[in-house]
Amino acid sequence: MKILVCITHVPDTTSKIQFTANNTKFDTAGVQFIIGPYDDYALARAVELRDQTGGTLTAINVGEVETEPTLRKSLAIGADDAIRVNSFPKDSFFVAKQIAHYAKEGGYDLILMGRESIDFNGGMVHGMVGELLGMPSFSPVMKLEVEGTTVKMAREIEGGKEMLEAKLPLIAGCQEPIAEWKIPNMRGIMSARTKPLKVVEPVTDETQAAASSYQLPPAKGSVKLIDKDNVAELVKLLKNEAKVL
Amino acid sequence: MSILVYIEHAEGKVKKTSLEAVSFANKLAAQTGEGDVIAVALGTVDSAELASVGKAGAAKVLHADDSRLTDGVIQAHASAVAQAFTAIGTKTLVLAKSSLGDAVAARLAIKLNAGLVSNVVELPNTSNGYVVKRSIYTGKAFAETTITTDNKILAVKKNAVDLKTDGGDAIVEKLSVNLSDSDFASKIITTERATGEILLPEADIVVSGGRGLKGPENWGMIEDLAKTLGAATGCSKPVSDIGWRPHHEHVGQTGVKVAPTLYVAVGISGAIQHLAGVNSSKCIVVINKDPEAPFFKAADYGIVGDAFEVIPKLTEALKAEL
Ligand SMILES: Cc1cc2nc3c(=O)[nH]c(=O)nc-3n(C[C@H](O)[C@H](O)[C@H](O)COP(=O)(O)OP(=O)(O)OC[C@H]3O[C@@H](n4cnc5c(N)ncnc54)[C@H](O)[C@@H]3O)c2cc1C
């Protein structure tokens, strides 16, 4: 089986979000970048499936040169090779077009990625790639088993889940508990240095809904503390002041 | 020209988030002069229920009454909605962000060559171009995005507009759609859904418990409080990781993002990844025995105290008041 896993390069979940250049650029000063947590689940499951069924696992990222350490980390975790599409990821449509092109070229049976990136939270790339390639797409997938060409999945819905069956090839946007995050070991880190990482150029420049400027939410006022022996006061405040009851 | 809204239903009821999407489209139509709002509903559901979507501002509901569409088969739903979009000759599709809605919208963006914006938090600015404000960085910031295509899809976040309830009944019309076997190539074998409960992503009030509650046997007081408030229950990630609560209750960066009017957090420290899932709440109440718990910084009201003492008292006080 040939597996493709799509990796986003995103700020660590504890990062302070700030913008520069008159609120038109994300401020990367002091920010540590990681593999998107949902992509990390997809990658972990992809490694397990590759080890179970044999075959290959390729990681792909649409990003500029600074994303390479993130892509190398996915090689350290277990991908066999990597592709970097050399461009800033302008919008979901742009990213989906690049991934669809290189996915078609590689003839993958299974394409996994996170349910959404944690920077733009679009959750749209898997469906777009699916439609572009004429493959079924599923998200958010919390369980995925492959038996021959049949794929059994659990997809989370509001207040529960549905159990699904579909045929390869397909695309899934993943979330926990599909697999446990994998931490690269020393051997993985060493071998990642020499695994192939191919840099390719974008196949189109087209966008449909790119961001032009950013804003931070208004600062939160300070908390009003209520004595633990006076809970009735809290009820009053919720009713009369906050008006949320 | 009309605006199309894709509405979802579960257990015979149109989802409240879909009604919000209809309300959003109603306001948008008034702003852009796009005419009326037409909703499209798929699968088996009562006509009277669909007519009531008029209250939220739809003039008409197109109903593809094909029982194969009652389950949310993603490919088939995308095909059916695309056909409705073409049939009424619209340029704008609005829907509520949801597990199914997101999956369907992404495919539709390609099918309809439509610029798609997700997590939309307010009506677009259409005075010069088509600028849409969306929530990004898991609620920690906003982006203005410009849609450059003629066709547009907006996936609306909860609470983007107030729910409209004063419209009349909508006309319900049958819609016939052409679906192929390949649209149904994937099969939904079973669906498990918590019944009779208020669903977390759609709830107006949420009561969440964290590791401070010590064990699943102590969730009774959380459920009592939630019941008193008419709230959904949620939890922190470690709580669902250990299996004290089901996964679909896990709130935060890697779980459900909620946007209730009131979020009550009990025995949750307020790690940044948990806060990422609740920062769209209108009012946050924190109950934690540690005055230094980071959650207090994100709260509107707080009680420093032992949950096992405070929660039963709070439930009693609420019962007396409500
Ligand atoms: C990439 C990543 C993603 C993550 N995603 C999420 C996510 O989506 N959601 C999420 O929740 N977490 C997430 N986490 C985990 C997060 O960092 C915290 O570990 C987690 O939120 C802590 O859960 P907690 O507050 O229940 O537990 P703890 O941090 O253990 O806090 C328990 C709290 O209960 C209080 N307490 C104890 N006893 C009592 C009592 N008797 N009465 C009142 N209060 C009491 C304590 O003072 C403490 O503040 C993520 C972490 C990472 C690295």
XYZ file of C-alpha atoms and ligand atoms in Angstrom:
620
model
C 0.000 0.000 0.000
C 1.235 3.499 -0.827
C 0.334 6.006 1.866
C 0.599 9.788 1.698
C 0.383 11.840 4.867
C -0.045 15.612 4.747
C 1.840 17.607 7.367
C 1.203 21.169 8.490
C 3.905 23.291 10.098
C 2.127 25.259 12.803
C 2.870 27.217 15.995
C 3.145 25.113 19.142
C -0.175 25.035 21.018
C 1.230 27.224 23.816
C 2.371 30.021 21.447
C 1.350 33.594 21.958
C -0.433 34.652 18.783
C 0.686 38.080 17.481
C 0.844 39.806 14.137
C 3.283 42.239 12.494
C 3.523 44.379 9.344
C 0.395 46.318 10.192
C -1.499 43.143 11.066
C -0.882 41.446 7.747
C 1.670 38.841 8.863
C 1.896 36.264 11.624
C 4.685 37.205 14.019
C 7.041 34.218 14.224
C 9.351 35.844 16.807
C 9.879 33.432 19.684
C 7.389 30.920 18.261
C 8.241 27.263 18.118
C 6.790 25.318 15.210
C 5.512 21.755 15.402
C 3.772 19.121 13.298
C 0.051 19.961 13.572
C -1.331 17.834 16.463
C -4.024 16.319 14.244
C -1.469 15.612 11.500
C 0.638 13.968 14.186
C -2.236 11.531 14.822
C -2.545 10.901 11.070
C 1.202 10.303 10.826
C 1.206 7.918 13.793
C -1.607 5.846 12.269
C 0.081 5.935 8.854
C 3.305 4.543 10.339
C 1.358 1.713 12.008
C -0.465 0.868 8.780
C 2.725 0.947 6.729
C 4.391 -1.383 9.229
C 1.370 -3.714 9.208
C 0.760 -3.932 5.497
C 4.171 -3.155 4.034
C 4.472 -0.530 1.344
C 5.640 3.036 1.613
C 4.799 6.191 3.482
C 5.441 9.629 1.997
C 4.984 12.898 3.885
C 4.029 16.047 2.007
C 3.963 19.685 3.113
C 3.156 22.877 1.266
C 5.509 25.428 2.739
C 8.629 27.490 2.400
C 12.094 26.322 3.375
C 11.591 26.943 7.118
C 9.132 24.032 7.265
C 11.860 21.489 6.494
C 12.702 20.695 10.148
C 9.020 19.815 10.660
C 9.071 17.592 7.581
C 12.333 15.999 8.796
C 10.621 15.259 12.089
C 7.950 13.311 10.241
C 10.738 11.334 8.577
C 12.200 10.701 12.042
C 8.821 9.465 13.265
C 8.660 7.004 10.394
C 7.838 8.413 6.941
C 10.093 6.926 4.222
C 10.434 10.035 2.122
C 9.069 13.567 1.919
C 7.925 16.147 -0.591
C 7.935 19.877 0.068
C 5.902 22.014 -2.304
C 7.903 25.200 -2.249
C 5.387 27.941 -1.483
C 3.638 29.746 1.304
C 0.284 27.931 1.814
C -1.976 30.748 0.603
C -5.394 29.227 1.250
C -7.083 25.814 1.528
C -7.855 25.721 -2.190
C -4.251 26.474 -3.123
C -2.946 23.779 -0.775
C -5.511 21.221 -1.957
C -4.541 21.824 -5.599
C -0.860 21.142 -4.855
C -1.564 18.032 -2.803
C -4.021 16.661 -5.370
C -1.446 17.077 -8.133
C 1.387 15.335 -6.338
C -0.925 12.702 -4.880
C -2.133 11.801 -8.360
C 1.423 11.676 -9.645
C 2.408 9.294 -6.839
C -0.659 7.041 -7.179
C -1.362 6.708 -3.456
C -3.968 4.290 -2.083
C -4.544 6.093 1.189
C -4.141 9.781 1.970
C -4.219 10.772 5.636
C -4.016 14.202 7.219
C -5.247 15.973 10.332
C -8.924 16.949 10.569
C -7.779 20.570 10.481
C -4.639 22.634 10.821
C -4.404 24.481 14.126
C -3.443 27.794 12.513
C -6.359 28.369 10.162
C -8.659 25.590 11.460
C -10.278 25.285 8.034
C -10.715 21.519 7.994
C -11.300 21.712 4.264
C -8.214 20.346 2.511
C -9.160 16.642 2.757
C -12.566 17.168 1.178
C -11.153 19.381 -1.549
C -8.405 16.892 -2.414
C -11.023 14.133 -2.411
C -13.241 15.979 -4.838
C -10.266 16.970 -7.042
C -9.165 13.327 -7.280
C -12.638 11.802 -7.388
C -11.944 9.883 -4.161
C -14.232 9.626 -1.151
C -13.159 11.739 1.816
C -13.989 11.342 5.489
C -13.431 13.557 8.526
C -13.072 13.658 11.492
C -11.950 10.036 11.556
C -11.141 8.585 14.988
C -10.529 4.944 13.998
C -9.251 3.478 10.741
C -8.531 -0.175 9.917
C -7.522 -1.521 6.513
C -8.515 -5.075 5.509
C -7.455 -5.764 1.931
C -9.079 -2.973 -0.050
C -11.796 -2.359 2.545
C -11.391 0.432 5.073
C -13.386 0.438 8.290
C -13.636 3.791 10.016
C -15.313 5.580 12.883
C -16.198 9.185 12.158
C -17.092 11.553 14.985
C -20.447 13.307 14.751
C -22.070 15.702 17.218
C -22.705 13.661 20.362
C -21.422 10.349 19.030
C -19.907 8.545 16.079
C -20.764 6.592 12.973
C -19.095 3.392 11.815
C -18.298 3.424 8.112
C -17.037 1.099 5.439
C -15.441 2.242 2.198
C -12.989 1.052 -0.439
C -9.465 2.221 -1.171
C -8.362 4.643 -2.464
C -9.660 7.212 -0.025
C -8.791 10.246 2.053
C -9.269 10.715 5.779
C -8.916 13.727 8.070
C -7.806 12.223 11.388
C -8.143 12.988 15.074
C -7.611 11.117 18.325
C -7.908 8.341 19.374
C -6.898 6.999 15.938
C -3.379 6.328 17.268
C -1.023 7.553 19.955
C 1.386 10.335 19.081
C 4.824 8.872 18.313
C 8.024 10.396 19.648
C 11.007 9.947 17.322
C 13.785 7.752 18.694
C 17.514 8.238 18.172
C 17.654 5.832 15.226
C 14.736 7.635 13.597
C 16.379 11.012 14.055
C 19.677 9.749 12.590
C 18.056 8.102 9.582
C 15.806 11.117 8.905
C 18.892 13.114 7.950
C 19.542 10.960 4.911
C 15.996 10.062 3.876
C 14.978 11.728 0.586
C 13.248 15.107 0.845
C 12.254 16.321 -2.579
C 11.496 20.005 -3.197
C 9.008 20.673 -5.987
C 7.405 23.841 -7.300
C 3.688 24.673 -6.994
C 1.589 23.606 -9.982
C -0.745 26.589 -9.823
C -0.894 29.979 -8.157
C -4.669 30.097 -7.933
C -6.376 31.073 -4.674
C -10.027 31.663 -3.831
C -10.188 32.994 -0.285
C -6.801 34.135 0.973
C -6.424 36.113 4.225
C -5.526 39.783 3.922
C -5.366 40.983 7.514
C -5.533 39.736 11.088
C -6.955 40.853 14.424
C -6.703 39.806 18.040
C -9.824 39.520 20.175
C -10.409 42.314 22.714
C -8.616 41.733 26.016
C -10.618 39.997 28.704
C -11.544 41.945 31.846
C -10.438 40.522 35.174
C -12.313 37.804 37.017
C -14.873 38.574 39.699
C -14.333 36.212 42.628
C -17.256 35.079 44.750
C -16.885 33.586 48.214
C -17.375 29.821 48.268
C -19.899 30.150 51.080
C -22.020 32.558 49.087
C -22.915 30.696 45.908
C -26.303 32.436 45.767
C -24.378 35.595 44.902
C -22.965 33.868 41.798
C -26.455 32.878 40.698
C -27.607 36.494 41.070
C -24.666 37.816 39.066
C -25.215 35.301 36.286
C -28.838 36.241 36.136
C -28.773 39.994 36.552
C -25.304 41.114 35.528
C -24.120 38.647 32.879
C -27.713 37.844 31.870
C -26.859 34.322 30.819
C -29.477 32.370 32.774
C -31.438 35.602 -6.780
C -31.789 33.511 -3.623
C -29.268 32.326 -1.049
C -29.161 28.578 -0.502
C -28.751 27.123 2.999
C -27.851 23.461 3.555
C -29.703 22.376 6.705
C -29.124 19.243 8.763
C -31.531 17.297 10.893
C -31.158 14.574 13.501
C -33.879 12.490 15.118
C -36.598 14.306 13.229
C -35.509 17.805 14.269
C -33.720 20.447 12.258
C -30.521 21.293 14.110
C -30.402 24.586 15.928
C -27.070 25.409 14.310
C -28.747 25.022 10.914
C -31.472 27.443 12.006
C -28.716 29.883 12.930
C -27.292 29.454 9.415
C -30.739 30.275 7.989
C -30.931 33.373 10.222
C -27.458 34.360 8.999
C -28.499 33.945 5.345
C -31.652 35.948 5.986
C -29.602 38.896 7.236
C -27.072 38.457 4.439
C -29.822 38.503 1.792
C -31.189 41.728 3.245
C -27.701 43.236 3.157
C -26.773 42.225 -0.387
C -30.237 42.385 -1.928
C -29.923 38.753 -2.936
C -33.643 38.134 -2.443
C -34.986 35.311 -0.336
C -33.504 32.327 1.461
C -34.059 28.795 0.222
C -33.043 25.885 2.424
C -32.241 22.385 1.210
C -32.927 19.358 3.418
C -31.907 15.801 2.580
C -33.400 12.472 3.675
C -36.495 11.499 5.601
C -37.896 14.264 7.787
C -41.362 15.575 8.515
C -42.693 18.359 6.222
C -44.161 20.304 9.156
C -40.730 20.349 10.787
C -39.239 21.672 7.555
C -41.950 24.322 7.210
C -40.945 25.629 10.654
C -37.534 26.568 9.216
C -39.456 29.601 7.927
C -39.334 31.000 11.470
C -35.593 31.458 11.073
C -36.109 33.258 7.781
C -36.338 30.728 4.925
C -39.030 31.364 2.300
C -38.817 27.870 0.896
C -37.365 24.481 1.799
C -36.341 22.109 -0.985
C -36.698 18.586 0.284
C -34.891 15.680 -1.372
C -36.964 13.027 0.362
C -34.708 10.056 -0.383
C -34.269 7.778 2.621
C -30.718 6.929 1.515
C -29.831 10.530 2.394
C -31.110 10.402 5.980
C -27.646 9.343 7.106
C -24.943 11.857 6.347
C -23.281 10.096 3.408
C -20.744 12.798 2.551
C -20.349 12.196 -1.206
C -24.100 11.846 -1.792
C -24.916 14.951 0.256
C -22.349 16.979 -1.682
C -23.863 15.834 -5.011
C -27.420 16.594 -3.894
C -26.592 20.077 -2.559
C -24.638 20.896 -5.738
C -27.734 19.995 -7.763
C -29.942 22.210 -5.608
C -27.428 25.051 -5.988
C -27.525 24.766 -9.790
C -31.287 24.223 -9.913
C -32.091 27.520 -8.189
C -29.298 29.390 -9.963
C -27.767 30.905 -6.841
C -24.213 32.083 -6.183
C -24.137 31.795 -2.374
C -24.361 28.767 -0.115
C -24.498 29.129 3.674
C -24.269 26.281 6.156
C -23.503 25.692 9.823
C -20.041 24.439 10.679
C -20.438 20.826 11.834
C -18.936 17.388 11.444
C -21.003 16.705 8.311
C -21.274 20.315 7.126
C -17.493 20.793 6.944
C -16.979 17.543 5.060
C -19.717 18.363 2.545
C -18.725 22.030 2.112
C -15.139 21.164 1.180
C -16.285 18.917 -1.672
C -18.813 21.519 -2.792
C -16.105 24.175 -2.993
C -14.509 22.173 -5.806
C -17.766 21.017 -7.432
C -19.107 24.572 -7.609
C -15.770 26.356 -8.077
C -16.727 28.393 -5.028
C -14.447 30.243 -2.632
C -15.079 28.726 0.775
C -14.592 30.353 4.162
C -15.067 28.339 7.337
C -15.557 29.490 10.961
C -17.299 32.653 9.794
C -18.029 34.832 12.840
C -20.077 37.689 11.387
C -21.842 38.893 8.250
C -19.384 39.568 5.411
C -18.467 43.087 4.436
C -19.761 43.443 0.879
C -19.265 47.197 0.501
C -16.035 46.729 -1.434
C -15.412 43.189 -2.632
C -16.453 40.283 -0.408
C -14.546 40.279 2.863
C -15.332 37.586 5.393
C -14.180 37.557 9.013
C -13.273 34.131 10.324
C -11.924 32.795 13.580
C -8.365 31.356 13.358
C -5.675 29.970 15.697
C -8.423 28.086 17.494
C -10.243 31.212 18.602
C -7.106 33.153 19.514
C -7.368 35.527 16.525
C -9.438 36.538 13.514
C -8.587 36.849 9.833
C -10.253 38.888 7.139
C -10.398 36.843 3.958
C -11.443 38.041 0.541
C -13.408 35.655 -1.645
C -12.476 36.216 -5.269
C -14.778 33.714 -7.012
C -18.348 34.376 -8.209
C -19.704 31.450 -6.251
C -19.273 31.562 -2.498
C -19.672 29.189 0.433
C -19.785 30.364 4.056
C -19.538 27.813 6.874
C -20.837 29.740 9.859
C -19.633 29.359 13.434
C -22.139 29.150 16.271
C -23.423 32.514 17.586
C -22.355 34.469 14.458
C -25.845 36.024 14.454
C -28.840 35.850 16.788
C -31.371 33.172 15.991
C -34.398 34.597 14.168
C -37.666 33.120 15.399
C -40.380 35.438 14.115
C -40.724 34.324 10.470
C -43.767 32.564 9.026
C -43.951 28.996 7.724
C -41.768 28.131 4.742
C -43.152 26.487 1.608
C -41.866 22.925 1.392
C -41.178 21.684 -2.133
C -39.949 18.303 -3.305
C -36.549 18.306 -4.921
C -35.572 15.418 -7.129
C -31.876 14.730 -7.313
C -29.910 12.360 -9.525
C -27.602 10.243 -7.468
C -25.383 7.454 -8.749
C -24.228 4.279 -7.026
C -20.799 5.813 -6.631
C -22.316 8.553 -4.445
C -23.252 5.766 -2.037
C -20.089 3.687 -2.448
C -19.179 4.241 1.195
C -21.601 2.802 3.711
C -22.567 3.965 7.163
C -22.945 0.719 9.088
C -24.128 2.040 12.450
C -24.599 5.383 14.152
C -24.201 5.869 17.884
C -25.567 9.093 19.202
C -26.275 10.165 22.741
C -30.059 10.498 22.741
C -32.181 12.873 24.743
C -29.131 14.851 25.755
C -28.176 18.355 24.757
C -25.351 18.034 22.275
C -22.134 19.712 23.324
C -21.232 21.558 20.089
C -24.720 23.070 19.920
C -25.340 23.813 23.586
C -26.035 27.291 24.979
C -24.736 26.276 28.386
C -21.908 23.819 29.028
C -20.728 22.350 32.339
C -17.289 20.721 32.078
C -15.333 18.684 34.567
C -11.590 18.082 34.769
C -9.144 15.844 36.512
C -9.924 17.687 39.752
C -13.064 15.560 40.008
C -10.884 12.535 40.857
C -12.942 9.843 39.097
C -15.911 9.006 36.851
C -18.013 8.101 39.908
C -18.070 11.800 40.840
C -19.740 12.964 37.638
C -23.190 12.695 39.201
C -22.897 16.211 40.661
C -21.735 17.574 37.292
C -24.736 15.978 35.599
C -27.090 17.350 38.267
C -25.723 20.840 37.773
C -25.958 20.474 33.990
C -29.514 19.223 34.208
C -30.507 22.119 36.419
C -29.021 24.563 33.925
C -30.280 22.760 30.831
C -26.634 22.351 29.880
C -24.519 19.868 27.957
C -21.636 18.178 29.772
C -18.018 18.405 28.659
C -14.607 17.497 30.029
C -10.882 18.124 29.691
C -8.678 15.948 27.507
C -7.078 13.819 30.241
C -10.564 12.962 31.485
C -11.575 11.481 28.130
C -8.109 10.003 27.585
C -8.424 7.958 30.807
C -11.945 7.009 29.758
C -13.847 8.692 32.590
C -16.011 10.351 29.933
C -16.689 9.607 26.239
C -14.416 11.166 23.651
C -17.095 13.367 22.092
C -17.236 15.338 25.373
C -13.588 16.382 25.199
C -13.337 20.160 24.884
C -10.294 22.059 23.661
C -7.651 22.494 21.040
C -7.788 18.852 20.011
C -11.432 18.297 20.887
C -14.775 20.035 20.529
C -14.679 23.832 20.228
C -17.692 25.244 22.034
C -19.261 28.688 21.861
C -21.963 28.729 24.552
C -23.351 31.759 26.334
C -22.236 30.196 29.632
C -19.308 27.811 30.214
C -18.843 26.406 33.713
C -15.462 24.757 34.348
C -15.113 22.567 37.425
C -11.728 21.188 38.526
C -10.042 22.122 35.246
C -6.695 23.901 35.509
C -7.185 25.978 32.364
C -4.231 24.857 30.257
C -3.893 26.917 27.097
C -5.019 23.943 24.986
C -8.246 23.664 26.959
C -8.856 27.416 26.772
C -8.497 27.264 22.979
C -11.751 25.315 22.864
C -13.758 27.662 25.086
C -12.522 31.163 24.267
C -15.603 31.893 22.151
C -17.872 31.512 25.203
C -19.773 34.619 26.209
C -19.394 34.092 29.957
C -17.009 31.747 31.789
C -17.391 30.565 35.390
C -14.494 28.718 37.006
C -14.624 26.613 40.138
C -11.217 25.433 41.286
C -9.641 24.889 44.706
C -6.346 26.405 43.582
C -6.477 30.235 43.498
C -3.454 30.150 41.159
C -5.205 27.992 38.534
C -4.633 29.684 35.160
C -8.316 29.307 34.271
C -9.203 32.221 36.593
C -7.362 34.566 34.190
C -9.764 33.614 31.418
C -12.872 33.651 33.618
C -15.616 36.228 34.159
C -16.623 34.776 37.532
C -14.773 32.438 39.810
C -15.129 30.547 43.060
C -12.002 29.361 44.832
C -13.133 26.253 46.619
C -13.515 22.488 46.717
C -15.824 21.353 43.921
C -17.262 18.632 46.138
C -18.594 21.331 48.488
C -19.361 24.111 46.014
C -21.145 22.221 43.225
C -23.999 20.690 45.260
C -24.580 24.093 46.906
C -24.562 25.835 43.544
C -27.047 23.350 42.118
C -29.363 23.952 45.091
C -29.059 27.723 44.736
C -29.865 27.495 41.034
C -32.855 25.258 41.658
C -34.188 27.844 44.094
C -33.709 30.667 41.607
C -34.723 29.109 38.252
C -0.922 19.335 21.726
C -1.795 19.305 22.940
C -3.165 19.370 22.779
C -4.015 19.373 23.898
N -5.360 19.474 23.714
C -6.174 19.572 24.796
C -7.574 19.747 24.664
O -8.102 19.789 23.545
N -8.337 19.851 25.774
C -7.814 19.801 27.028
O -8.570 19.905 27.995
N -6.497 19.596 27.187
C -5.667 19.477 26.115
N -4.327 19.267 26.309
C -3.846 18.980 27.691
C -3.656 20.220 28.531
O -2.330 20.710 28.327
C -3.841 19.898 30.032
O -2.953 18.858 30.373
C -5.254 19.479 30.401
O -6.205 20.394 29.904
C -5.381 19.393 31.909
O -6.627 18.867 32.268
P -7.283 19.188 33.674
O -7.365 20.640 33.854
O -8.527 18.392 33.764
O -6.271 18.514 34.694
P -5.180 19.172 35.660
O -4.258 20.048 34.931
O -4.629 18.049 36.437
O -6.010 20.124 36.596
C -6.895 19.712 37.544
C -7.394 20.942 38.250
O -8.381 20.575 39.205
C -8.197 21.350 40.385
N -8.765 20.580 41.489
C -8.275 19.453 42.045
N -9.102 19.027 43.021
C -10.124 19.894 43.070
C -11.285 19.995 43.887
N -11.560 19.083 44.822
N -12.121 21.031 43.662
C -11.861 21.959 42.697
N -10.784 21.901 41.928
C -9.928 20.885 42.095
C -6.721 21.572 40.474
O -6.451 22.746 41.236
C -6.314 21.722 39.021
O -6.371 23.086 38.613
C -3.462 19.262 25.201
C -2.083 19.170 25.342
C -1.245 19.213 24.243
C 0.225 19.140 24.446
